[in-house]
Coordinates of C-alpha atoms in Angstrom, one line a residue:
M542 CA 7.8 0.1 -22.9
T543 CA 6.9 -3.4 -24.3
A544 CA 3.5 -4.4 -25.4
F545 CA 1.4 -6.4 -22.9
S546 CA 2.2 -10.2 -23.2
R547 CA -0.2 -13.0 -22.7
G548 CA 2.6 -15.5 -23.1
P549 CA 2.5 -18.9 -21.3
G550 CA 3.5 -18.8 -17.7
R551 CA 2.9 -15.1 -17.2
T552 CA 0.1 -15.7 -14.7
E553 CA 0.9 -19.2 -13.4
R554 CA 1.3 -17.9 -9.9
L555 CA -2.0 -15.9 -10.1
V556 CA -4.3 -18.9 -10.3
L557 CA -6.4 -19.5 -7.2
P558 CA -9.5 -21.8 -7.2
G559 CA -12.7 -19.9 -6.8
V560 CA -10.9 -16.6 -7.4
L561 CA -8.9 -16.6 -10.6
T562 CA -8.2 -19.0 -13.5
A563 CA -5.2 -18.4 -15.7
E564 CA -7.4 -16.8 -18.3
Q565 CA -9.1 -14.5 -15.8
A566 CA -5.8 -13.5 -14.3
A567 CA -4.5 -12.6 -17.7
G568 CA -7.6 -10.5 -18.3
T569 CA -7.1 -8.6 -15.1
V570 CA -3.4 -7.9 -15.9
A571 CA -4.4 -6.8 -19.4
G572 CA -6.9 -4.4 -17.8
I573 CA -4.3 -2.7 -15.7
A574 CA -1.9 -2.6 -18.7
A575 CA -4.6 -1.0 -20.9
V576 CA -4.8 1.9 -18.4
Q577 CA -1.1 2.6 -18.2
R578 CA 0.1 5.6 -20.2
P579 CA 3.0 5.3 -22.6
D580 CA 5.2 7.2 -20.2
G581 CA 4.6 4.6 -17.5
A582 CA 2.0 6.4 -15.4
I583 CA -0.9 4.3 -14.0
P584 CA -4.0 6.4 -13.1
W585 CA -7.0 4.9 -11.3
F586 CA -8.6 4.7 -14.7
R587 CA -8.1 6.8 -17.8
G588 CA -9.6 10.3 -17.3
H589 CA -9.2 10.0 -13.5
H590 CA -6.2 11.0 -11.4
L591 CA -3.0 9.2 -10.4
D592 CA -1.8 9.1 -6.8
P593 CA 1.7 7.8 -6.1
W594 CA 0.6 5.1 -3.7
D595 CA -1.9 3.4 -5.9
H596 CA 0.4 3.9 -8.9
V597 CA 3.0 1.7 -7.0
E598 CA 0.4 -0.9 -6.1
A599 CA -0.6 -1.3 -9.7
A600 CA 3.1 -1.6 -10.7
M601 CA 3.7 -4.3 -8.1
A602 CA 0.8 -6.2 -9.5
L603 CA 2.3 -6.0 -13.0
D604 CA 5.6 -7.4 -11.6
A605 CA 3.7 -10.2 -9.9
A606 CA 2.3 -11.1 -13.3
G607 CA 5.8 -11.0 -15.0
E608 CA 5.2 -7.7 -16.7
H609 CA 8.5 -6.3 -15.5
A610 CA 9.1 -3.8 -18.3
R611 CA 5.8 -2.2 -17.6
A612 CA 6.5 -2.1 -13.9
E613 CA 9.9 -0.6 -14.5
A614 CA 8.3 2.1 -16.6
A615 CA 6.0 3.0 -13.7
Y616 CA 9.0 3.4 -11.4
R617 CA 10.8 5.4 -14.0
W618 CA 7.8 7.8 -14.1
L619 CA 8.3 8.4 -10.3
A620 CA 12.0 9.0 -10.7
D621 CA 11.5 11.4 -13.5
H622 CA 8.9 13.5 -11.8
Q623 CA 10.0 13.5 -8.1
N624 CA 9.9 16.9 -6.5
P625 CA 13.2 18.5 -5.4
D626 CA 12.2 17.8 -1.7
G627 CA 11.9 14.1 -2.4
S628 CA 8.1 14.0 -2.6
W629 CA 5.4 13.7 -5.2
Y630 CA 2.1 15.5 -5.3
A631 CA -1.0 13.8 -4.0
A632 CA -2.7 13.6 -7.3
Y633 CA -2.1 14.2 -11.1
A634 CA -4.8 14.5 -13.7
D635 CA -4.9 11.2 -15.7
G636 CA -1.2 10.7 -14.7
D637 CA 0.0 13.8 -16.4
A638 CA 3.0 15.0 -14.5
D639 CA 2.4 18.5 -15.8
E640 CA -1.1 18.6 -14.4
P641 CA -1.0 18.0 -10.6
T642 CA -4.5 18.5 -9.1
D643 CA -3.6 18.2 -5.4
L644 CA -0.3 20.0 -4.5
S645 CA -0.2 18.6 -1.0
R646 CA 2.4 15.9 -0.4
E647 CA 1.2 12.9 1.7
T648 CA 3.9 11.0 3.6
N649 CA 2.5 7.5 3.1
F650 CA 2.1 8.2 -0.7
V651 CA 5.8 9.3 -0.8
A652 CA 7.2 6.4 1.2
Y653 CA 5.6 3.6 -0.7
V654 CA 8.1 3.8 -3.6
A655 CA 10.5 1.9 -1.4
V656 CA 8.1 -1.1 -1.2
G657 CA 7.6 -1.1 -5.0
V658 CA 11.3 -0.7 -5.8
W659 CA 12.4 -3.5 -3.4
H660 CA 9.6 -5.7 -4.8
H661 CA 10.7 -5.1 -8.4
Y662 CA 14.3 -5.9 -7.5
L663 CA 13.2 -9.2 -5.8
S664 CA 11.1 -9.9 -8.9
T665 CA 13.9 -9.3 -11.4
G666 CA 17.3 -9.4 -9.6
D667 CA 18.1 -6.2 -11.6
D668 CA 20.9 -4.5 -9.7
A669 CA 21.2 -1.7 -12.3
F670 CA 17.6 -0.8 -11.6
L671 CA 18.2 -0.7 -7.9
D672 CA 21.2 1.6 -8.5
R673 CA 19.2 3.9 -10.6
M674 CA 16.3 4.1 -8.1
W675 CA 18.4 4.4 -4.9
P676 CA 18.6 8.3 -5.1
T677 CA 14.8 8.4 -5.6
V678 CA 14.1 6.1 -2.6
Y679 CA 16.6 7.9 -0.4
A680 CA 15.1 11.3 -1.1
A681 CA 11.6 10.0 -0.5
V682 CA 12.5 8.5 2.8
E683 CA 14.3 11.7 3.9
F684 CA 11.2 13.7 3.1
V685 CA 9.0 11.4 5.1
L686 CA 11.2 11.3 8.1
A687 CA 11.4 15.1 8.2
L688 CA 7.7 14.8 9.3
Q689 CA 8.3 12.2 12.0
Q690 CA 7.2 13.4 15.4
P691 CA 9.0 12.9 18.7
G692 CA 6.7 10.1 19.6
G693 CA 7.5 8.1 16.5
Q694 CA 4.3 8.7 14.5
I695 CA 4.6 10.3 11.0
G696 CA 2.8 13.6 10.3
W697 CA 0.2 13.2 7.6
K698 CA 1.3 15.6 5.0
R699 CA 2.9 18.8 3.8
E700 CA 0.2 21.2 2.8
S701 CA 0.0 22.7 -0.7
P702 CA 1.7 26.1 -1.2
E703 CA -1.8 27.6 -1.5
D704 CA -2.6 26.4 2.0
G705 CA 0.6 27.6 3.5
G706 CA 2.9 24.7 2.8
R707 CA 3.1 23.8 6.5
D708 CA 3.9 20.3 7.8
V709 CA 0.8 18.7 9.4
A710 CA 1.9 17.0 12.6
D711 CA -1.4 15.0 13.0
A712 CA -0.7 11.4 12.2
L713 CA -2.9 8.7 10.6
L714 CA -2.6 5.1 11.9
T715 CA -3.2 3.6 8.5
G716 CA -0.6 5.9 6.8
S717 CA 2.0 5.4 9.5
S718 CA 1.5 1.6 9.3
S719 CA 2.1 1.7 5.6
I720 CA 5.2 3.8 6.1
H721 CA 6.4 1.2 8.7
Q722 CA 6.5 -1.4 5.9
A723 CA 8.0 1.1 3.5
L724 CA 10.9 2.1 5.8
R725 CA 11.7 -1.6 6.4
C726 CA 11.9 -2.1 2.6
A727 CA 14.1 1.0 2.3
L728 CA 16.4 -0.4 5.0
A729 CA 16.5 -3.7 3.0
I730 CA 17.6 -1.8 -0.1
A731 CA 20.2 0.1 2.0
E732 CA 21.6 -3.1 3.5
H733 CA 21.7 -4.7 0.0
R734 CA 23.8 -1.8 -1.2
E735 CA 26.0 -1.9 1.9
E736 CA 25.0 1.7 2.8
P737 CA 23.9 1.5 6.4
Q738 CA 21.2 4.1 7.5
P739 CA 21.3 4.1 11.3
D740 CA 18.9 7.0 11.5
W741 CA 16.3 5.0 9.5
E742 CA 16.7 2.1 11.9
L743 CA 15.9 4.3 14.8
A744 CA 13.0 5.9 13.0
V745 CA 11.3 2.6 12.1
G746 CA 11.8 1.2 15.6
L747 CA 10.2 4.3 17.1
L748 CA 7.4 4.2 14.6
G749 CA 6.7 0.6 15.2
H750 CA 6.6 1.2 19.0
A751 CA 4.1 4.0 18.6
I752 CA 1.8 1.9 16.4
R753 CA 1.9 -1.0 18.9
H754 CA 1.7 0.9 22.2
H755 CA 0.5 4.5 21.7
P756 CA -2.9 4.7 19.9
E757 CA -3.3 8.2 21.5
R758 CA -0.6 9.5 19.1
F759 CA -2.9 9.0 16.0
L760 CA -6.1 10.6 14.9
D761 CA -9.1 8.5 15.8
K762 CA -10.2 6.9 12.5
S763 CA -11.4 3.7 14.0
R764 CA -14.6 3.8 11.9
Y765 CA -12.4 2.9 8.9
S766 CA -11.5 -0.7 8.3
M767 CA -8.0 0.2 7.2
D768 CA -7.2 1.5 10.7
W769 CA -8.3 -2.0 12.0
Y770 CA -6.0 -4.2 9.8
Y771 CA -3.2 -2.0 8.6
P772 CA -1.0 -2.3 11.7
V773 CA -1.0 -6.0 10.9
L774 CA -0.5 -5.6 7.1
G775 CA 2.3 -3.0 7.7
G776 CA 4.1 -5.5 9.9
A777 CA 4.0 -3.6 13.2
L778 CA 1.7 -6.0 14.9
T779 CA 2.5 -9.7 14.7
G780 CA 1.7 -13.0 16.5
P781 CA -1.0 -13.0 19.2
A782 CA -1.3 -9.2 19.2
A783 CA -2.2 -9.3 15.5
K784 CA -4.7 -12.1 16.0
E785 CA -6.3 -10.3 18.9
R786 CA -6.8 -7.1 16.9
I787 CA -8.3 -8.8 13.9
E788 CA -10.7 -10.9 16.0
E789 CA -11.8 -8.0 18.1
H790 CA -13.5 -6.2 15.2
W791 CA -14.1 -9.0 12.7
D792 CA -17.9 -8.9 13.1
D793 CA -17.9 -5.1 12.8
F794 CA -16.2 -4.9 9.4
V795 CA -16.7 -8.3 7.7
V796 CA -19.9 -8.9 5.8
P797 CA -20.0 -12.7 5.1
G798 CA -20.4 -13.5 1.4
L799 CA -19.7 -9.9 0.3
G800 CA -16.5 -8.6 1.6
V801 CA -15.2 -5.9 4.0
R802 CA -16.8 -2.6 4.8
C803 CA -14.8 0.5 4.1
V804 CA -16.3 2.6 6.9
L805 CA -18.8 2.0 9.7
P806 CA -21.8 2.0 9.7
N807 CA -22.1 2.4 5.9
P808 CA -23.5 -0.7 4.1
W809 CA -20.7 -0.6 1.6
V810 CA -18.1 -3.3 0.9
T811 CA -15.0 -2.4 -1.1
G812 CA -12.7 -4.6 -3.1
G813 CA -9.5 -2.9 -2.1
E814 CA -10.1 -3.2 1.7
S815 CA -11.2 -6.8 1.2
C816 CA -8.1 -7.7 -0.6
E817 CA -5.9 -5.9 1.9
L818 CA -7.6 -7.8 4.7
A819 CA -6.9 -11.0 2.8
L820 CA -3.2 -10.1 2.7
A821 CA -3.2 -9.3 6.4
L822 CA -4.8 -12.7 7.1
W823 CA -2.1 -14.4 4.9
V824 CA 0.6 -12.5 6.9
M825 CA -1.0 -14.0 10.1
G826 CA -0.9 -17.5 8.6
E827 CA -4.7 -17.7 8.1
S828 CA -4.7 -18.5 4.4
D829 CA -8.0 -20.3 4.4
R830 CA -9.8 -17.2 5.6
A831 CA -7.9 -15.1 3.2
V832 CA -9.0 -17.2 0.2
E833 CA -12.6 -17.1 1.4
I834 CA -12.6 -13.3 1.4
L835 CA -11.2 -13.2 -2.1
Q836 CA -13.8 -15.7 -3.3
W837 CA -16.5 -13.5 -1.8
I838 CA -15.6 -10.4 -3.7
Q839 CA -15.7 -12.0 -7.1
H840 CA -19.2 -10.4 -7.4
L841 CA -17.2 -7.2 -8.0
R842 CA -15.5 -8.6 -11.1
A843 CA -16.5 -7.0 -14.4
E844 CA -16.6 -8.6 -17.8
N845 CA -13.3 -7.0 -18.8
G846 CA -11.4 -8.6 -15.9
M847 CA -11.2 -5.4 -13.8
Y848 CA -13.0 -4.9 -10.5
W849 CA -15.6 -2.4 -9.3
T850 CA -14.5 -0.3 -6.4
G851 CA -17.4 -1.2 -4.1
Y852 CA -20.9 -2.4 -3.6
V853 CA -23.7 -0.9 -1.5
F854 CA -25.5 -4.0 -0.3
E855 CA -28.6 -2.4 1.1
D856 CA -29.3 -1.0 -2.4
E857 CA -27.9 -3.9 -4.3
A858 CA -25.9 -1.5 -6.3
V859 CA -22.3 -1.1 -7.5
W860 CA -20.9 2.2 -6.3
P861 CA -19.1 4.2 -7.4
E862 CA -19.3 3.0 -11.0
E863 CA -15.6 2.9 -11.6
L864 CA -13.1 0.1 -12.4
T865 CA -9.9 1.0 -10.6
T866 CA -6.4 -0.2 -11.3
W867 CA -5.6 -0.3 -7.6
T868 CA -8.6 -2.6 -6.8
A869 CA -7.4 -5.0 -9.5
G870 CA -3.8 -4.6 -8.3
S871 CA -4.7 -5.4 -4.7
L872 CA -6.5 -8.6 -5.8
L873 CA -3.5 -9.7 -7.8
L874 CA -1.1 -9.1 -5.0
A875 CA -3.2 -11.0 -2.5
V876 CA -3.4 -13.9 -4.9
A877 CA 0.4 -13.7 -5.6
A878 CA 1.1 -13.9 -1.8
L879 CA -1.2 -16.9 -1.4
G880 CA 0.5 -18.5 -4.4
G881 CA 3.9 -18.1 -2.9
D882 CA 5.4 -15.5 -5.3
E883 CA 8.7 -14.8 -3.7
A884 CA 8.9 -11.1 -4.1
T885 CA 5.4 -10.5 -2.9
T886 CA 5.7 -12.8 0.1
A887 CA 9.0 -11.0 1.0
V888 CA 7.7 -7.5 1.1
F889 CA 4.4 -8.4 2.9
G890 CA 5.6 -11.3 5.0
G891 CA 8.4 -9.3 6.4
E892 CA 10.5 -12.1 7.9
R893 CA 13.6 -10.9 6.0
L894 CA 13.0 -7.2 6.3
P895 CA 15.0 -5.2 8.9
A896 CA 13.0 -4.5 12.0
G897 CA 14.7 -1.3 13.2
L898 CA 15.7 -0.6 16.8
E899 CA 13.1 -0.6 19.5
P900 CA 13.4 2.5 21.7
E901 CA 13.5 2.6 25.4
C902 CA 10.1 4.0 26.5
P903 CA 8.8 5.0 29.9
C904 CA 5.6 3.2 29.1
G905 CA 7.4 -0.1 29.4
G906 CA 5.6 -1.3 26.2
S907 CA 2.2 -1.0 27.8
G908 CA 1.2 2.3 26.2
Q909 CA 0.1 3.6 29.6
G910 CA 3.1 5.8 30.5
P911 CA 4.1 9.3 29.5
S912 CA 2.9 10.3 26.1
A913 CA 6.3 11.0 24.5
C914 CA 8.9 8.4 23.8
R915 CA 12.3 9.9 23.0
R916 CA 15.1 8.5 20.9

């Protein structure tokens, strides 16, 4: 793995007035790079755990900054430590593959490798990389789809062996929305390789339909802001439906001048949720509001260029006192999208991603019919 580079042009697409200067962007990228282990693993921060989803998000931020060798090392870590069933464990101590601390396997964590791999390919044009990672992506998608329910939603996880190792059928709207984006990226990889995956097309169509029309198929986590914006960020809700969803709960979750609440009614704004909402707003074509959100959360920026996870505004206190790679990564990806970075706009904008096949459903698209859509 190459050393971190502060060379000219590395962060030119990560400059955003009121959010990041070129120097500040370089500092944030350097902060993520400093946490990355020599084997490519990117934990939340050194001494904390790595989870596969946030590991990929940080790798994508490195690619957006032109640190392609570091990003590739992160994907190599995933390829080298994938479980035989196509999954990864939910957490590894300090990114040490030999020390998993949570042996459950969460479907949205597993699926997200497809987003990162496609983003890296679009960033580099490296076909050899795509060839090497295809078996990893394929196995991950097959693991995830083994937990898809008849109604399209994706079961949350496979429990750890100590808990019985059973597949949990309960589905999370945020997780399934993230998987929706990941399956579309996986289909894009398959199409690029001229290896059609018709079962995946059916799966993503059924999943998108469930997200759009069948909220009863998901656990009620509406207190969490992620359940509010993720159907938009994951590409399942677009156009007027996306606009209506965001406007409906804007005043509930958005704290002007500070950012986005993580969960109601807690007086706690978080950087990751704020940046993801900004990305969702950009997807909707509302770049001005997206920039405003990113400007608000600069109060979370630390002197070393990293970002605090959150802020309890009633107590005027940073909490928890941790500077996370995924918070910094989400900020860089939102800025990259707003700056027109081609790879980042492609995986989040979704216009060129395969959409899957919409199922025929007795609900007629209203979500009011029988509770099971069949393929």
